[in-house]
CSV table of C-alpha atoms and ligand atoms in Angstrom, one decimal:
chain,number,residue,atom,x,y,z
A,1,MET,CA,0.0,0.0,0.0
A,2,GLY,CA,1.2,3.5,-0.8
A,3,ARG,CA,4.4,2.7,-2.6
A,4,ILE,CA,6.7,5.8,-2.8
A,5,ILE,CA,9.1,5.9,-5.7
A,6,ALA,CA,11.7,8.7,-6.2
A,7,ILE,CA,13.0,9.2,-9.8
A,8,ALA,CA,16.6,10.3,-9.3
A,9,ASN,CA,19.8,10.9,-11.2
A,10,GLN,CA,22.0,13.9,-10.5
A,11,LYS,CA,22.6,14.3,-14.2
A,12,GLY,CA,20.3,16.7,-16.0
A,13,GLY,CA,18.5,15.8,-19.2
A,14,VAL,CA,18.4,12.0,-18.7
A,15,GLY,CA,14.6,11.7,-18.7
A,16,LYS,CA,13.7,12.1,-15.0
A,17,SER,CA,10.8,14.5,-15.5
A,18,THR,CA,9.6,12.8,-18.6
A,19,THR,CA,9.5,9.5,-16.7
A,20,SER,CA,7.9,11.0,-13.6
A,21,ILE,CA,5.1,12.6,-15.7
A,22,ASN,CA,4.4,9.6,-17.9
A,23,LEU,CA,4.8,6.9,-15.3
A,24,SER,CA,2.5,8.8,-13.0
A,25,ALA,CA,-0.1,9.2,-15.8
A,26,CYS,CA,0.1,5.6,-17.0
A,27,LEU,CA,-0.3,4.3,-13.4
A,28,ALA,CA,-3.3,6.5,-13.1
A,29,GLU,CA,-4.7,5.3,-16.4
A,30,ALA,CA,-4.3,1.7,-15.1
A,31,GLY,CA,-6.7,2.6,-12.3
A,32,LYS,CA,-4.1,3.3,-9.6
A,33,LYS,CA,-4.6,6.3,-7.3
A,34,VAL,CA,-1.4,8.4,-7.8
A,35,LEU,CA,0.2,11.5,-6.2
A,36,ALA,CA,2.9,13.2,-8.3
A,37,ILE,CA,5.3,15.2,-6.1
A,38,ASP,CA,7.6,17.7,-7.9
A,39,MET,CA,10.9,18.3,-5.9
A,40,ASP,CA,12.6,20.2,-8.7
A,41,PRO,CA,12.5,24.0,-8.7
A,42,GLN,CA,12.3,23.9,-12.5
A,43,GLY,CA,8.8,22.6,-12.1
A,44,ASN,CA,8.9,20.5,-15.2
A,45,MET,CA,6.7,17.8,-13.9
A,46,THR,CA,4.2,20.4,-12.6
A,47,SER,CA,3.9,22.1,-16.0
A,48,GLY,CA,4.1,18.8,-17.9
A,49,LEU,CA,1.0,17.6,-16.1
A,50,GLY,CA,-0.9,20.8,-17.2
A,51,VAL,CA,-0.5,22.8,-13.9
A,52,ASP,CA,0.5,26.5,-14.2
A,53,LYS,CA,3.5,26.5,-11.9
A,54,ASN,CA,3.5,30.3,-11.5
A,55,GLU,CA,-0.1,30.5,-10.4
A,56,GLN,CA,0.0,28.3,-7.4
A,57,GLU,CA,-1.0,29.5,-3.9
A,58,ALA,CA,0.8,26.6,-2.2
A,59,THR,CA,3.7,24.3,-3.4
A,60,VAL,CA,6.3,21.9,-2.0
A,61,TYR,CA,8.2,25.0,-0.8
A,62,ASP,CA,5.3,25.9,1.6
A,63,ILE,CA,5.6,22.4,3.2
A,64,LEU,CA,9.4,22.6,3.6
A,65,ILE,CA,9.8,26.2,4.7
A,66,ARG,CA,6.4,27.7,5.8
A,67,GLU,CA,5.2,24.6,7.7
A,68,LYS,CA,2.0,24.4,5.7
A,69,GLY,CA,0.1,21.1,5.9
A,70,ILE,CA,0.4,18.9,2.9
A,71,ASN,CA,-3.4,18.7,2.4
A,72,GLU,CA,-3.5,22.5,1.7
A,73,CYS,CA,-0.9,22.1,-1.0
A,74,ILE,CA,-2.1,19.1,-3.0
A,75,LEU,CA,-4.1,19.7,-6.2
A,76,LYS,CA,-6.8,17.1,-6.5
A,77,GLU,CA,-7.6,15.1,-9.7
A,78,VAL,CA,-5.5,17.2,-12.1
A,79,ILE,CA,-6.1,14.1,-14.3
A,80,GLU,CA,-8.4,11.3,-13.4
A,81,ASN,CA,-6.8,9.4,-10.4
A,82,LEU,CA,-3.8,11.7,-10.4
A,83,ASP,CA,-3.2,14.4,-7.7
A,84,VAL,CA,-0.2,16.8,-7.9
A,85,LEU,CA,2.0,18.5,-5.3
A,86,PRO,CA,3.5,21.3,-7.4
A,87,SER,CA,6.7,23.2,-7.3
A,88,ASN,CA,8.2,26.3,-8.9
A,89,MET,CA,11.3,28.5,-8.8
A,90,GLU,CA,10.6,29.5,-5.2
A,91,LEU,CA,11.9,26.1,-4.2
A,92,ALA,CA,15.4,27.0,-5.3
A,93,GLY,CA,15.8,29.0,-2.1
A,94,ALA,CA,14.9,26.1,0.2
A,95,GLU,CA,18.4,24.6,0.2
A,96,ILE,CA,19.8,27.7,2.0
A,97,GLU,CA,16.8,28.3,4.1
A,98,LEU,CA,16.8,24.8,5.5
A,99,ILE,CA,20.3,25.3,7.0
A,100,GLY,CA,20.2,24.8,10.7
A,101,VAL,CA,16.6,23.6,10.7
A,102,ASP,CA,16.0,20.5,12.9
A,103,GLU,CA,15.2,17.3,11.1
A,104,LYS,CA,15.4,19.0,7.7
A,105,GLU,CA,16.1,15.7,6.0
A,106,TYR,CA,12.6,14.5,7.1
A,107,THR,CA,10.4,17.5,6.5
A,108,LEU,CA,8.7,16.0,3.4
A,109,ARG,CA,8.5,12.5,4.8
A,110,ASN,CA,6.7,13.8,8.0
A,111,GLU,CA,4.0,15.4,5.8
A,112,VAL,CA,3.7,12.6,3.2
A,113,GLU,CA,3.3,10.1,6.1
A,114,LYS,CA,-0.1,11.8,6.8
A,115,ILE,CA,-1.6,11.2,3.3
A,116,LYS,CA,0.3,8.1,2.2
A,117,LYS,CA,-2.7,5.8,2.8
A,118,ASN,CA,-4.8,7.7,0.3
A,119,TYR,CA,-2.6,6.5,-2.6
A,120,ASP,CA,-1.4,3.4,-4.4
A,121,TYR,CA,1.6,5.2,-5.8
A,122,ILE,CA,3.5,8.3,-5.0
A,123,ILE,CA,6.0,9.4,-7.6
A,124,ILE,CA,8.7,12.0,-6.7
A,125,ASP,CA,10.6,13.9,-9.5
A,126,CYS,CA,14.0,14.9,-8.2
A,127,PRO,CA,16.2,17.9,-9.2
A,128,PRO,CA,19.5,17.2,-11.1
A,129,SER,CA,21.6,17.4,-8.0
A,130,LEU,CA,22.4,15.5,-4.8
A,131,SER,CA,21.0,18.3,-2.6
A,132,ILE,CA,18.8,18.5,0.5
A,133,LEU,CA,15.8,18.4,-1.9
A,134,THR,CA,17.0,15.0,-3.3
A,135,VAL,CA,17.7,13.8,0.3
A,136,ASN,CA,14.2,14.7,1.3
A,137,ALA,CA,12.9,12.7,-1.6
A,138,MET,CA,15.1,9.8,-0.7
A,139,THR,CA,14.1,9.7,3.0
A,140,THR,CA,10.4,9.8,1.9
A,141,ALA,CA,10.8,7.1,-0.7
A,142,ASP,CA,10.5,3.3,-0.4
A,143,SER,CA,12.6,2.9,-3.5
A,144,ILE,CA,14.6,4.8,-6.1
A,145,LEU,CA,14.1,4.5,-9.9
A,146,VAL,CA,17.1,5.7,-11.9
A,147,PRO,CA,16.6,6.8,-15.6
A,148,ILE,CA,19.7,6.3,-17.7
A,149,GLN,CA,20.0,8.0,-21.0
A,150,CYS,CA,21.4,5.8,-23.8
A,151,GLU,CA,24.5,8.0,-24.5
A,152,TYR,CA,28.2,7.5,-24.3
A,153,TYR,CA,28.6,8.9,-20.8
A,154,ALA,CA,25.7,6.9,-19.3
A,155,LEU,CA,27.8,5.3,-16.6
A,156,GLU,CA,29.5,8.4,-15.5
A,157,GLY,CA,28.2,9.7,-12.2
A,158,LEU,CA,26.2,6.4,-11.5
A,159,SER,CA,28.7,5.2,-8.8
A,160,GLN,CA,28.3,8.6,-7.0
A,161,LEU,CA,24.5,8.1,-7.2
A,162,VAL,CA,24.6,4.6,-5.8
A,163,TYR,CA,27.0,5.8,-3.1
A,164,THR,CA,24.6,8.5,-2.1
A,165,ILE,CA,21.6,6.1,-2.0
A,166,ASN,CA,23.6,3.8,0.2
A,167,LEU,CA,24.6,6.6,2.5
A,168,VAL,CA,20.9,7.7,2.9
A,169,LYS,CA,20.0,4.1,3.5
A,170,GLU,CA,22.6,3.7,6.2
A,171,ARG,CA,22.0,6.9,8.0
A,172,LEU,CA,18.5,8.2,7.3
A,173,ASN,CA,16.2,5.6,5.7
A,174,PRO,CA,17.2,2.0,6.5
A,175,THR,CA,14.3,0.4,4.4
A,176,LEU,CA,15.2,2.3,1.2
A,177,ILE,CA,15.8,0.1,-1.8
A,178,MET,CA,17.0,0.5,-5.4
A,179,GLU,CA,13.9,-0.1,-7.6
A,180,GLY,CA,16.1,-0.4,-10.6
A,181,VAL,CA,17.3,1.5,-13.7
A,182,VAL,CA,15.3,2.3,-16.8
A,183,PHE,CA,16.9,3.1,-20.1
A,184,THR,CA,15.6,6.2,-21.9
A,185,MET,CA,15.9,7.9,-25.3
A,186,TYR,CA,16.9,4.6,-26.9
A,187,ASP,CA,17.6,5.1,-30.6
A,188,ALA,CA,17.2,1.8,-32.5
A,189,ARG,CA,19.0,3.3,-35.6
A,190,THR,CA,22.3,3.7,-33.8
A,191,ASN,CA,24.7,1.0,-32.5
A,192,LEU,CA,25.6,3.3,-29.7
A,193,SER,CA,22.2,2.9,-27.9
A,194,LEU,CA,22.6,-0.9,-28.0
A,195,GLN,CA,26.2,-0.7,-26.8
A,196,VAL,CA,25.3,1.5,-23.9
A,197,VAL,CA,22.5,-0.9,-22.8
A,198,GLU,CA,25.0,-3.9,-23.0
A,199,ASN,CA,27.7,-2.0,-21.3
A,200,VAL,CA,25.5,-0.8,-18.4
A,201,LYS,CA,24.0,-4.3,-18.0
A,202,SER,CA,27.4,-5.9,-17.7
A,203,ASN,CA,28.8,-3.2,-15.3
A,204,LEU,CA,26.0,-2.4,-13.0
A,205,ASP,CA,24.7,-4.8,-10.4
A,206,GLN,CA,21.2,-3.5,-10.3
A,207,ASN,CA,17.7,-4.5,-11.3
A,208,ILE,CA,17.2,-3.3,-14.9
A,209,TYR,CA,13.7,-2.8,-16.3
A,210,LYS,CA,12.8,-4.8,-19.3
A,211,THR,CA,11.0,-1.8,-20.8
A,212,ILE,CA,13.3,0.5,-22.7
A,213,ILE,CA,11.9,3.9,-23.5
A,214,PRO,CA,12.6,4.8,-27.1
A,215,ARG,CA,13.6,8.3,-28.4
A,216,ASN,CA,10.2,9.6,-29.6
A,217,VAL,CA,9.5,13.1,-30.7
A,218,ARG,CA,6.0,13.0,-29.3
A,219,LEU,CA,7.4,12.6,-25.8
A,220,ALA,CA,9.4,15.8,-26.3
A,221,GLU,CA,6.3,17.7,-27.7
A,222,ALA,CA,3.8,16.6,-25.0
A,223,PRO,CA,4.9,18.9,-22.2
A,224,SER,CA,4.4,22.1,-24.2
A,225,HIS,CA,0.7,21.0,-24.4
A,226,GLY,CA,0.6,20.3,-20.7
A,227,LEU,CA,-0.4,16.7,-21.3
A,228,PRO,CA,1.2,13.3,-20.4
A,229,ILE,CA,2.0,11.2,-23.4
A,230,ASN,CA,-1.0,8.8,-23.0
A,231,LEU,CA,-3.4,11.8,-23.4
A,232,TYR,CA,-1.3,13.7,-26.0
A,233,ASP,CA,-0.7,10.8,-28.4
A,234,SER,CA,-2.2,7.6,-27.0
A,235,LYS,CA,-0.9,5.4,-29.9
A,236,SER,CA,2.7,6.7,-30.0
A,237,SER,CA,5.7,4.5,-29.2
A,238,GLY,CA,6.3,6.7,-26.2
A,239,ALA,CA,2.9,6.1,-24.8
A,240,GLN,CA,3.1,2.4,-25.4
A,241,SER,CA,6.5,2.1,-23.7
A,242,TYR,CA,5.4,4.1,-20.6
A,243,ARG,CA,2.3,1.9,-20.3
A,244,PHE,CA,4.7,-1.1,-20.3
A,245,LEU,CA,6.9,0.5,-17.7
A,246,ALA,CA,3.8,1.2,-15.5
A,247,GLU,CA,2.8,-2.5,-15.8
A,248,GLU,CA,6.3,-3.6,-14.9
A,249,VAL,CA,6.4,-1.3,-11.9
A,250,ILE,CA,3.0,-2.6,-10.8
A,251,ARG,CA,4.2,-6.2,-11.2
A,252,ASN,CA,7.4,-5.5,-9.2
A,253,CYS,CA,5.6,-3.7,-6.4
A,254,GLU,CA,2.5,-5.8,-6.1
A,255,GLY,CA,3.9,-9.2,-7.1
A,256,GLY,CA,1.7,-11.5,-9.2
A,257,ASP,CA,2.7,-12.9,-12.5
A,258,ASP,CA,0.8,-12.4,-15.8
A,259,GLU,CA,3.5,-13.7,-18.2
B,301,ADP,N1,12.3,9.3,-24.8
B,301,ADP,C1,12.4,10.5,-25.2
B,301,ADP,N2,12.3,10.8,-26.5
B,301,ADP,C2,12.5,12.1,-27.0
B,301,ADP,N3,12.8,13.1,-26.1
B,301,ADP,C3,12.9,12.9,-24.8
B,301,ADP,C4,12.7,11.6,-24.3
B,301,ADP,N4,12.8,11.7,-22.9
B,301,ADP,C5,13.1,13.0,-22.6
B,301,ADP,N5,13.1,13.7,-23.7
B,301,ADP,C6,13.4,15.1,-23.8
B,301,ADP,O1,14.8,15.3,-23.4
B,301,ADP,C7,14.8,16.5,-22.5
B,301,ADP,C8,15.3,16.1,-21.1
B,301,ADP,O2,14.3,15.3,-20.5
B,301,ADP,P1,13.8,15.5,-19.0
B,301,ADP,O3,12.8,14.4,-18.7
B,301,ADP,O4,13.4,16.9,-18.8
B,301,ADP,O5,15.2,15.2,-18.2
B,301,ADP,P2,15.6,15.5,-16.7
B,301,ADP,O6,14.3,15.7,-15.9
B,301,ADP,O7,16.4,14.3,-16.3
B,301,ADP,O8,16.4,16.7,-16.7
B,301,ADP,C9,13.5,17.1,-22.6
B,301,ADP,O9,13.4,18.1,-23.5
B,301,ADP,C10,12.5,16.0,-22.9
B,301,ADP,O10,11.4,16.4,-23.6
B,302,MG,MG1,13.7,17.3,-14.7
């Protein structure tokens, strides 16, 4: 009940927000009750789900800094079965403002604890850094899902990320697990994508999702329409692959076997 998955990788542009938006939407489409939490000041998940990030009375920032209750900040049913806890640039100041605050690593977790039971899945989009915002996501989460872009430098920085996850597990959240890695922006026309997948598989001792997200221009277009891919272009390869990923996540989390 109430599985909390943080989508993390300190590299920018690897598909964290795209995965957060579309995994959330496809889980909701599959009938799961979902909360999408945006922990990135850039607010890409917020706007990608059709929420105007600059017109919000209450955001994640208000929870972290102004001690607002989480219920006041959640936008209900932005899409059927999908609630959103938005963010915007204001969150960029939180890093500094949290200095010296007691239990600052657990602020988000203490609030999410109160509403966890209302959801089947809570998906947290992380910023491209290993900052206190990411730490808050990691103390709140049950597991971490790492998107890896199929490009030459894919493995670079991964050991740092795995080290950070282990540190958080040791010191702050003993039950945290690595959900696994998912390859994104796979380009079937190049050998490079295939090589990257093979290389990561043989060098990384982690669960790797069978679903591979292809490079698909519809995925890049959808955010400018404020729509997740399943609503923007339901038949696109991007939509199909995020549906498969959602099914795989559900299988991993809820057990069962439909193969
Ligand atoms: N599978 C994909 N196919 C095509 N473009 C993609 C795909 N995944 C992400 N993108 C695009 O790549 C850019 C970076 O993706 P994004 O999800 O914002 O990464 P991150 O959140 O890790 O910084 C965005 O412009 C996004 O639209
Ligand atoms: Mg992002």
